[in-house]
Amino acid sequence: MSSPTIHGIIGYTITPFSHDGQHVDLDALGRSIDRLIASGVHAIAPLGSTGEGAYLSDAEWDEVSAYSLAKIARRVPTIVSVSDLTTAKAVRRARYAEANGADAVMVLPASYWKLSEAQILAHYAAIGDSIGVPIMLYNNPATSGTDMSVDLILRIIKQVPNVTMVKESTGDIQRMHQLHRHTDVPFYNGCNPLALEAFAAGAKGWCTAAPNLIPQLNLALYDAVLANDLTAARALFYQQLPLLEFILKGGLPATIKAGLRLTGLDAGDPRLPVFALDDTACSQLKALLDAA
């Protein structure tokens, strides 16, 4: 199975909530999506870590997924994160995303119990057998508790035809070099502070929440990489690095929602138990945005 043309800057969406945190704010979601598309991102990835997919009920997840895909309306490719604790729930989400027009789905093998390699492989195989769109395998042990070795990733790619993309977020650049050497399957960087090195290692794109706040810097970095202008790429990367590090350290939903509020779009607060940024952190974020 060939992958859709997914490259460049892949923007995560947020899931806005009402001020009491009880309801999804679809109007704010729509405006945030329009902002991302207008900024020039090359693809959009709803319902990942930034989109608080793990904090939504099944009904809310369906609502956000269907609304996001309808709002994007194929203006750019979409990769919907369908990760869930059980294979059955992940399969349900994957089928729902496909039925509503997703170009691809992203799967992070999250689990309460530590998974064996055989269990991880079976999880991907079951999802792959249930849908006809490509899967982006997502490796992020910091959030899932599961670290897939390059050898395991290569086995999954070989045995699950739908797995045609890899998103690598360990922060280990050697993983990307190994993937580049051993497979033609495109890989994507999911670690903000590694963006420049990842592109140098051959990453096809950068999956990031940063375009909600600094899209032009993100896009300019990618353009400089494509032009093989290392001097410009280095300057652009280090210009945005302090903000990229702050976003990562402060937590994606909290920092991005605070930044959106500072730039004129109120998306509510993250859903508890995640706190919103406090006043001190918001001041730091504003200073970083002004500097960038």
CSV table of C-alpha atoms in Angstrom, one decimal, residues 12 49 108-109 124 137-153 166-179 187-195 197-198 201 206-207 248:
chain,number,residue,atom,x,y,z
A,12,TYR,CA,-1.2,18.9,15.6
A,49,SER,CA,-1.1,14.3,22.5
A,108,LEU,CA,0.8,4.5,19.5
A,109,PRO,CA,0.8,1.2,21.4
A,124,TYR,CA,-0.7,-3.4,14.7
A,137,LEU,CA,3.5,3.7,13.4
A,138,TYR,CA,4.3,6.0,16.4
A,139,ASN,CA,7.1,5.3,18.8
A,140,ASN,CA,7.0,7.5,21.9
A,141,PRO,CA,8.0,5.7,25.1
A,142,ALA,CA,7.7,8.9,27.2
A,143,THR,CA,3.9,8.9,26.8
A,144,SER,CA,3.1,5.3,26.0
A,145,GLY,CA,5.5,3.4,28.3
A,146,THR,CA,6.4,1.3,25.3
A,147,ASP,CA,9.7,1.6,23.4
A,148,MET,CA,9.8,-0.2,20.1
A,149,SER,CA,13.3,-1.1,18.9
A,150,VAL,CA,14.3,-0.4,15.3
A,151,ASP,CA,14.3,-4.2,14.8
A,152,LEU,CA,10.7,-4.5,16.0
A,153,ILE,CA,9.6,-1.6,13.8
A,166,VAL,CA,7.0,5.8,11.1
A,167,LYS,CA,6.9,8.7,13.5
A,168,GLU,CA,9.9,8.5,15.8
A,169,SER,CA,9.8,10.6,19.1
A,170,THR,CA,12.4,9.0,21.4
A,171,GLY,CA,14.8,11.9,20.8
A,172,ASP,CA,17.5,9.4,19.7
A,173,ILE,CA,18.8,10.5,16.4
A,174,GLN,CA,20.5,7.1,15.8
A,175,ARG,CA,17.1,5.5,15.5
A,176,MET,CA,16.4,7.7,12.5
A,177,HIS,CA,19.7,6.9,10.9
A,178,GLN,CA,19.0,3.2,11.4
A,179,LEU,CA,15.6,3.5,9.8
A,187,PHE,CA,10.0,8.4,8.8
A,188,TYR,CA,8.9,11.6,10.6
A,189,ASN,CA,10.3,13.5,13.5
A,190,GLY,CA,8.1,13.9,16.6
A,191,CYS,CA,10.7,15.5,18.9
A,192,ASN,CA,10.7,19.3,18.6
A,193,PRO,CA,14.3,19.9,19.8
A,194,LEU,CA,15.6,17.3,17.3
A,195,ALA,CA,14.0,19.0,14.2
A,197,GLU,CA,19.1,16.9,13.1
A,198,ALA,CA,16.1,14.8,12.0
A,201,ALA,CA,19.0,12.3,8.9
A,206,TRP,CA,8.1,17.1,11.3
A,207,CYS,CA,5.0,16.3,13.4
A,248,LEU,CA,7.9,20.3,25.3
